[in-house]
Coordinates of C-alpha atoms in Angstrom, one line a residue:
M87 CA -10.4 61.5 -61.9
S88 CA -11.3 63.2 -65.2
R89 CA -15.0 63.3 -66.0
W90 CA -14.0 61.8 -69.4
M91 CA -13.3 58.4 -68.1
S92 CA -15.9 56.7 -65.9
D93 CA -14.5 53.2 -66.0
T94 CA -12.1 53.3 -63.1
R95 CA -10.9 49.7 -63.7
V96 CA -9.0 50.8 -66.8
L97 CA -6.7 53.2 -64.8
T98 CA -6.4 50.6 -62.0
E99 CA -5.2 48.0 -64.5
Q100 CA -2.8 50.5 -66.1
A101 CA -1.4 51.3 -62.6
A102 CA -0.7 47.7 -61.9
Q103 CA 1.1 47.4 -65.2
Y104 CA 3.2 50.4 -64.5
R105 CA 4.2 49.1 -61.0
A106 CA 5.2 45.7 -62.5
L107 CA 7.4 47.3 -65.2
A108 CA 9.0 49.7 -62.7
E109 CA 9.8 46.8 -60.3
R110 CA 11.5 45.0 -63.2
G111 CA 13.4 48.2 -64.2
D112 CA 12.0 47.9 -67.7
L113 CA 11.8 51.7 -68.3
P114 CA 11.7 51.5 -72.2
E115 CA 8.6 49.3 -72.0
L116 CA 7.1 51.5 -69.2
A117 CA 7.6 54.6 -71.4
R118 CA 5.7 52.9 -74.2
A119 CA 3.0 51.6 -71.9
V120 CA 2.4 55.0 -70.4
M121 CA 2.0 56.5 -73.9
R122 CA -0.3 53.7 -75.1
A123 CA -2.5 54.5 -72.1
A124 CA -2.4 58.3 -72.7
C125 CA -3.5 57.8 -76.2
A126 CA -6.1 55.1 -75.5
N127 CA -7.7 56.8 -72.5
G128 CA -8.6 60.0 -74.3
S129 CA -6.8 63.3 -74.2
M130 CA -8.8 64.8 -71.4
T131 CA -7.9 61.8 -69.2
G132 CA -4.4 61.1 -70.5
V133 CA -2.4 59.0 -68.2
G134 CA -4.8 59.8 -65.4
S135 CA -4.1 62.1 -62.5
E136 CA -3.8 59.2 -60.0
N137 CA -1.4 57.4 -62.2
M138 CA 0.6 60.5 -62.8
E139 CA 1.1 60.7 -59.1
L140 CA 2.2 57.0 -59.1
L141 CA 4.8 57.8 -61.8
R142 CA 6.0 60.9 -59.8
A143 CA 6.5 58.6 -56.8
L144 CA 9.1 56.5 -58.7
P145 CA 12.8 57.1 -57.9
D146 CA 14.1 60.4 -59.3
K147 CA 16.5 58.5 -61.6
Y148 CA 13.6 56.6 -63.2
R149 CA 11.5 59.7 -63.6
L150 CA 14.2 61.6 -65.4
E151 CA 15.0 58.7 -67.6
L152 CA 11.3 58.4 -68.6
A153 CA 10.9 62.1 -69.2
E154 CA 14.0 62.3 -71.3
A155 CA 12.9 59.4 -73.4
W156 CA 9.5 61.1 -74.1
A157 CA 11.4 64.3 -74.9
R158 CA 13.4 62.5 -77.5
W159 CA 10.3 61.0 -79.0
Y160 CA 8.7 64.4 -79.0
A161 CA 11.4 65.7 -81.3
H162 CA 11.2 62.8 -83.7
V163 CA 7.5 61.9 -84.0
E164 CA 7.5 62.3 -87.8
D165 CA 11.0 60.9 -88.3
D166 CA 11.4 57.5 -86.7
W167 CA 8.7 57.1 -84.1
S168 CA 5.7 55.1 -85.4
A169 CA 2.3 56.7 -84.9
E170 CA 0.6 53.5 -86.0
E171 CA 1.3 51.7 -82.7
F172 CA -0.6 54.4 -80.8
R173 CA -3.3 55.0 -83.4
R174 CA -3.1 58.8 -83.1
D175 CA -2.0 61.5 -85.5
P176 CA 1.5 63.1 -84.9
G177 CA 0.0 66.3 -83.5
Y178 CA -2.0 64.4 -80.9
L179 CA 1.0 62.3 -80.0
R180 CA 3.3 65.3 -79.6
T181 CA 0.9 67.0 -77.3
E182 CA 0.5 63.9 -75.1
L183 CA 4.3 63.4 -75.0
L184 CA 4.7 67.0 -73.9
M185 CA 2.1 66.4 -71.1
V186 CA 3.6 63.2 -69.7
A187 CA 7.2 64.4 -70.0
C188 CA 6.5 67.6 -68.2
G189 CA 4.3 65.9 -65.7
V190 CA 6.7 63.2 -64.7
A191 CA 9.7 65.6 -64.5
R192 CA 7.8 68.2 -62.6
G193 CA 9.9 69.4 -59.6
L194 CA 13.0 67.7 -61.0
D195 CA 13.9 69.3 -64.3
G196 CA 12.0 72.5 -65.0
D197 CA 14.0 73.1 -68.2
L198 CA 13.0 69.9 -69.9
L199 CA 10.8 70.9 -72.9
A200 CA 10.4 74.3 -71.3
A201 CA 10.5 76.2 -74.5
E202 CA 7.9 73.9 -76.1
R203 CA 5.8 74.2 -73.0
Q204 CA 6.0 78.0 -73.0
E205 CA 5.2 78.2 -76.7
R206 CA 2.0 76.2 -76.1
L207 CA 1.0 78.5 -73.2
H208 CA 1.9 81.6 -75.1
G209 CA -0.7 80.6 -77.7
L210 CA -3.4 80.9 -75.1
R211 CA -2.8 84.6 -74.4
D212 CA -5.4 85.9 -76.9
Q213 CA -8.0 83.2 -76.4
Y214 CA -11.3 84.1 -74.9
L215 CA -11.7 80.5 -73.7
I216 CA -9.5 77.4 -73.8
W217 CA -11.0 74.9 -76.2
S218 CA -8.1 72.4 -76.2
T219 CA -9.1 68.8 -75.9
H220 CA -5.9 68.1 -74.0
R221 CA -5.1 68.9 -70.3
I222 CA -3.3 72.0 -71.2
W223 CA -3.4 73.4 -67.6
E224 CA -0.8 70.8 -66.7
L225 CA 1.8 72.8 -68.7
A226 CA 1.1 75.8 -66.5
D227 CA 1.4 73.6 -63.5
A228 CA 4.9 72.5 -64.7
E229 CA 5.9 76.1 -65.2
L230 CA 4.8 77.1 -61.6
A231 CA 6.8 74.1 -60.3
A232 CA 9.8 75.3 -62.2
G233 CA 9.5 78.7 -60.5
R234 CA 8.2 80.5 -63.5
V235 CA 4.8 82.2 -63.5
P236 CA 3.0 82.4 -66.9
D237 CA 2.0 86.0 -67.6
A238 CA -1.4 87.5 -66.7
D239 CA -2.9 87.0 -70.2
V240 CA -2.4 83.3 -69.9
L241 CA -3.9 83.3 -66.4
A242 CA -6.8 85.3 -67.8
A243 CA -7.6 82.6 -70.4
F244 CA -7.6 79.9 -67.7
R245 CA -9.8 82.1 -65.4
R246 CA -12.3 82.8 -68.1
T247 CA -12.5 79.1 -68.9
G248 CA -13.1 78.3 -65.2
A249 CA -15.9 80.9 -65.1
A250 CA -17.5 79.5 -68.2
V251 CA -18.9 76.6 -66.2
N252 CA -21.5 78.9 -64.6
F253 CA -22.6 80.9 -67.6
P254 CA -25.7 80.0 -69.6
G255 CA -25.0 79.1 -73.2
L256 CA -21.5 77.9 -72.3
R257 CA -22.2 75.0 -69.9
R258 CA -22.2 72.2 -72.6
T259 CA -19.1 73.4 -74.4
Q260 CA -15.6 71.9 -74.4
A261 CA -14.4 75.1 -72.7
A262 CA -16.9 74.5 -69.8
A263 CA -15.8 70.9 -69.6
N264 CA -12.2 72.1 -69.2
G265 CA -13.2 74.6 -66.6
A266 CA -14.9 71.9 -64.5
E267 CA -11.9 69.6 -64.4
P268 CA -10.5 69.2 -60.9
G269 CA -6.9 69.7 -62.2
M270 CA -7.9 73.1 -63.7
R271 CA -9.7 74.2 -60.5
D272 CA -6.7 73.2 -58.4
L273 CA -4.4 75.2 -60.7
L274 CA -6.5 78.3 -60.5
A275 CA -6.4 78.2 -56.7
R276 CA -2.6 78.3 -56.8
F277 CA -1.9 80.5 -59.9
P278 CA -0.6 83.9 -58.7
G279 CA -1.7 86.9 -60.6
P280 CA -3.6 90.2 -60.5
L281 CA -7.1 90.4 -58.9
L282 CA -8.7 91.1 -62.3
N283 CA -7.9 90.0 -65.8
P284 CA -6.4 92.8 -67.9
G285 CA -7.9 94.3 -71.1
E286 CA -11.1 95.9 -69.9
P287 CA -10.9 99.7 -69.2
W288 CA -13.0 99.4 -66.0
A289 CA -11.0 96.5 -64.7
D290 CA -7.7 98.1 -65.5
T291 CA -8.8 101.4 -63.8
A292 CA -10.0 99.5 -60.7
L293 CA -6.9 97.4 -60.4
E294 CA -4.6 100.3 -60.8
E295 CA -6.3 102.3 -58.1
A296 CA -6.7 99.5 -55.7
T297 CA -3.1 98.5 -56.1
A298 CA -1.9 102.0 -55.5
E299 CA -4.1 102.5 -52.4
G300 CA -3.1 99.3 -50.6
E301 CA -4.6 96.2 -49.0
P302 CA -8.0 97.5 -47.7
W303 CA -8.8 98.7 -51.2
Q304 CA -7.7 95.5 -52.8
R305 CA -9.8 93.5 -50.4
L306 CA -12.8 95.7 -51.3
L307 CA -12.2 95.0 -55.0
E308 CA -11.7 91.3 -54.2
H309 CA -15.2 90.9 -52.7
A310 CA -16.8 89.5 -55.8
A311 CA -20.3 88.2 -56.1
P312 CA -20.5 84.4 -55.8
A313 CA -20.9 82.8 -59.3
G314 CA -24.3 81.2 -58.7
A315 CA -25.8 83.8 -56.4
H316 CA -28.7 86.0 -57.6
A317 CA -28.6 88.4 -54.6
P318 CA -26.1 89.1 -51.8
S319 CA -26.5 87.0 -48.7
A320 CA -26.5 88.4 -45.2
K321 CA -23.0 87.2 -44.7
W322 CA -21.8 88.8 -48.0
R323 CA -23.4 92.1 -47.0
R324 CA -21.8 92.1 -43.5
T325 CA -18.4 91.5 -45.1
G326 CA -18.9 94.2 -47.7
S327 CA -20.0 96.7 -45.1
A328 CA -17.0 96.0 -43.0
L329 CA -14.7 96.4 -46.0
M330 CA -16.2 99.8 -46.8
D331 CA -16.1 100.9 -43.2
A332 CA -12.3 100.1 -43.1
I333 CA -11.8 102.6 -46.0
G334 CA -14.6 105.0 -45.2
P335 CA -18.1 104.6 -46.7
E336 CA -18.0 107.8 -48.8
A337 CA -14.5 107.2 -50.1
A338 CA -15.5 103.6 -50.9
R339 CA -18.6 104.8 -52.7
R340 CA -16.7 107.3 -54.8
A341 CA -14.1 104.7 -55.7
V342 CA -16.8 102.1 -56.8
L343 CA -18.5 104.8 -58.9
R344 CA -15.1 105.5 -60.6
W345 CA -14.5 101.9 -61.2
I346 CA -17.8 101.0 -62.9
E347 CA -18.0 104.2 -64.9
P348 CA -15.8 102.9 -67.8
A349 CA -17.8 99.6 -68.0
D350 CA -19.3 100.8 -71.3
R351 CA -15.9 101.2 -73.0
A352 CA -14.6 98.6 -75.5
R353 CA -11.8 96.2 -74.7
T354 CA -8.3 97.5 -75.1
V355 CA -6.8 94.0 -75.7
P356 CA -8.8 92.0 -78.3
L357 CA -9.4 88.3 -77.9
L358 CA -10.2 85.5 -80.3
G359 CA -13.6 83.8 -80.2
H360 CA -14.6 80.4 -81.4
P361 CA -17.1 79.0 -84.0
H362 CA -19.2 77.6 -81.1
L363 CA -19.6 81.0 -79.5
P364 CA -22.5 82.9 -81.3
F365 CA -21.4 86.3 -80.1
D366 CA -18.6 88.8 -80.4
V367 CA -16.3 88.0 -77.4
N368 CA -14.8 91.5 -77.5
A369 CA -18.1 93.1 -76.9
C370 CA -18.9 91.0 -73.9
F371 CA -17.7 91.4 -70.3
D372 CA -14.9 89.1 -69.2
P373 CA -16.8 86.3 -67.5
Y374 CA -14.2 86.2 -64.7
N375 CA -14.2 90.0 -64.1
S376 CA -17.9 90.2 -64.3
H377 CA -18.3 88.6 -60.9
V378 CA -16.3 91.4 -59.4
L379 CA -18.4 93.9 -61.4
R380 CA -21.6 92.3 -59.9
G381 CA -20.1 92.6 -56.5
L382 CA -19.4 96.3 -56.9
A383 CA -23.0 96.9 -58.0
W384 CA -24.2 95.1 -54.8
M385 CA -21.7 97.1 -52.8
L386 CA -23.4 100.4 -53.8
A387 CA -26.7 99.1 -52.3
L388 CA -25.1 98.9 -48.9
L389 CA -24.5 102.6 -48.7
P390 CA -27.0 105.5 -48.2
P391 CA -28.8 106.2 -51.5
L392 CA -27.7 109.2 -53.5
P393 CA -28.7 110.3 -57.0
D394 CA -25.4 109.5 -58.6
T395 CA -25.5 106.0 -57.1
V396 CA -28.8 105.2 -58.7
H397 CA -27.7 106.8 -62.0
A398 CA -24.5 104.7 -62.1
L399 CA -26.5 101.5 -61.5
V400 CA -29.0 102.3 -64.2
G401 CA -26.1 103.0 -66.6
L402 CA -24.5 99.6 -65.7
V403 CA -27.8 97.9 -66.4
E404 CA -28.2 99.6 -69.7
T405 CA -24.6 98.8 -70.7
S406 CA -25.0 95.2 -69.7
L407 CA -28.1 94.8 -71.8
D408 CA -26.5 96.4 -74.8
P409 CA -26.8 93.8 -77.6
R410 CA -23.6 94.9 -79.3
S411 CA -22.2 91.4 -79.1
G412 CA -24.9 90.0 -81.3
D413 CA -28.4 88.7 -80.5
T414 CA -27.8 88.5 -76.8
P415 CA -26.9 91.2 -74.2
R416 CA -23.4 91.8 -73.1
S417 CA -24.0 90.3 -69.7
P418 CA -27.5 89.6 -68.3
Q419 CA -25.8 88.5 -65.0
V420 CA -24.3 92.0 -64.5
A421 CA -27.6 93.6 -65.5
E422 CA -29.3 91.5 -62.9
A423 CA -26.8 92.6 -60.2
G424 CA -27.6 96.2 -61.0
I425 CA -31.3 95.6 -60.8
V426 CA -31.0 93.7 -57.5
A427 CA -29.0 96.7 -56.1
L428 CA -31.7 99.1 -57.2
G429 CA -34.2 97.0 -55.5
L430 CA -32.2 96.9 -52.3
I431 CA -31.8 100.7 -52.3
G432 CA -35.6 100.9 -52.8
D433 CA -36.0 104.7 -52.5
R434 CA -38.2 106.8 -54.8
A435 CA -35.5 107.3 -57.4
A436 CA -34.6 103.6 -57.6
R437 CA -38.3 102.6 -57.8
A438 CA -38.8 105.1 -60.7
E439 CA -35.9 103.7 -62.6
L440 CA -37.1 100.1 -62.1
D441 CA -40.5 101.2 -63.5
T442 CA -38.8 102.7 -66.5
L443 CA -36.7 99.6 -67.1
S444 CA -39.8 97.4 -66.9
R445 CA -41.2 99.2 -69.9
W446 CA -38.3 98.8 -72.3
V447 CA -36.3 95.7 -71.3
T448 CA -37.1 92.7 -73.5
H449 CA -34.6 90.1 -72.2
K450 CA -36.9 87.6 -70.4
G451 CA -34.6 86.7 -67.6
T452 CA -33.8 90.4 -66.8
L453 CA -37.4 91.3 -67.0
R454 CA -38.3 88.7 -64.5
C455 CA -35.6 90.1 -62.2
I456 CA -37.1 93.6 -62.6
H457 CA -40.6 92.4 -61.7
K458 CA -39.2 90.5 -58.7
A459 CA -37.4 93.7 -57.4
R460 CA -40.5 95.8 -57.9
A461 CA -42.8 93.3 -56.2
V462 CA -41.0 93.7 -52.8
L463 CA -40.8 97.5 -52.8

């Protein structure tokens, strides 16, 4: 159930009404009842995921008739379909009609409102995060069911929104609420696409090389840091070591160094921010890709220490603390991963760099991480 509706009795009562109308074969009234519910429940709940399953369990003939009725209403919201009954503005009504029509027809008629659905999804391609107050991911679900995969830029917007749940400063936003929705999480688990979001030079380089080299390299790149972890677990380290052994430790080390080297370069595909985000989204790391970047930093700590490894990690920390996006660093989380890696390496060069960082870093969370790493050396 959506977090936006805590009173489960409302959806239960609506379900009973739908069943009674369906049993009588009163599809015109059922169509209106569903839309009244979608508008009354709130856009993030809509019909309700359980009740959508109920509607999809109706005979195919009924499902198509309902979806076609809503598609007709969609085309004539301003003309002859009264918004007063539903107490919503035309734009809201049209969005909810698109949702229920595509949801009920999913798996039966992939072409119904397909152009309208694709237009809505296309509008997400340049969004840093998805701020819609409607369950927009259901449109992507309908496209997948129709055998069409939205492009990688659309997937990237969904991925960043899912990652926003775990990032400080974003957790109380509409975007983070979207990312926490079960339907969104389920979609992301099934949405095919590249290992990394496009548009960052380091990610584009890493993805291109890993794809060209084959599965072992892709699995190495795929070994991201868990979102809420501050340091690699023993299990994570064992897996990482095995992945590098499969490639060859030195070849893996050189590859990781090549991949993180362009991390300081600007995005090649600009994104749109939002008034609720007090930073330049194009100067920050992609929050989905950053977990992979954190994992690559940890990976370097699993290998024998060499001067260029320590140098690369320090460069990553400095890049991540660059306040080019505004008052906050580009990514304190990535900076922390670099510091943790330096602490795990722990040789003389790594200790000297941590000492230097402790003298100039001002970001409080990062400074605490530095002190913690130094304390155990």
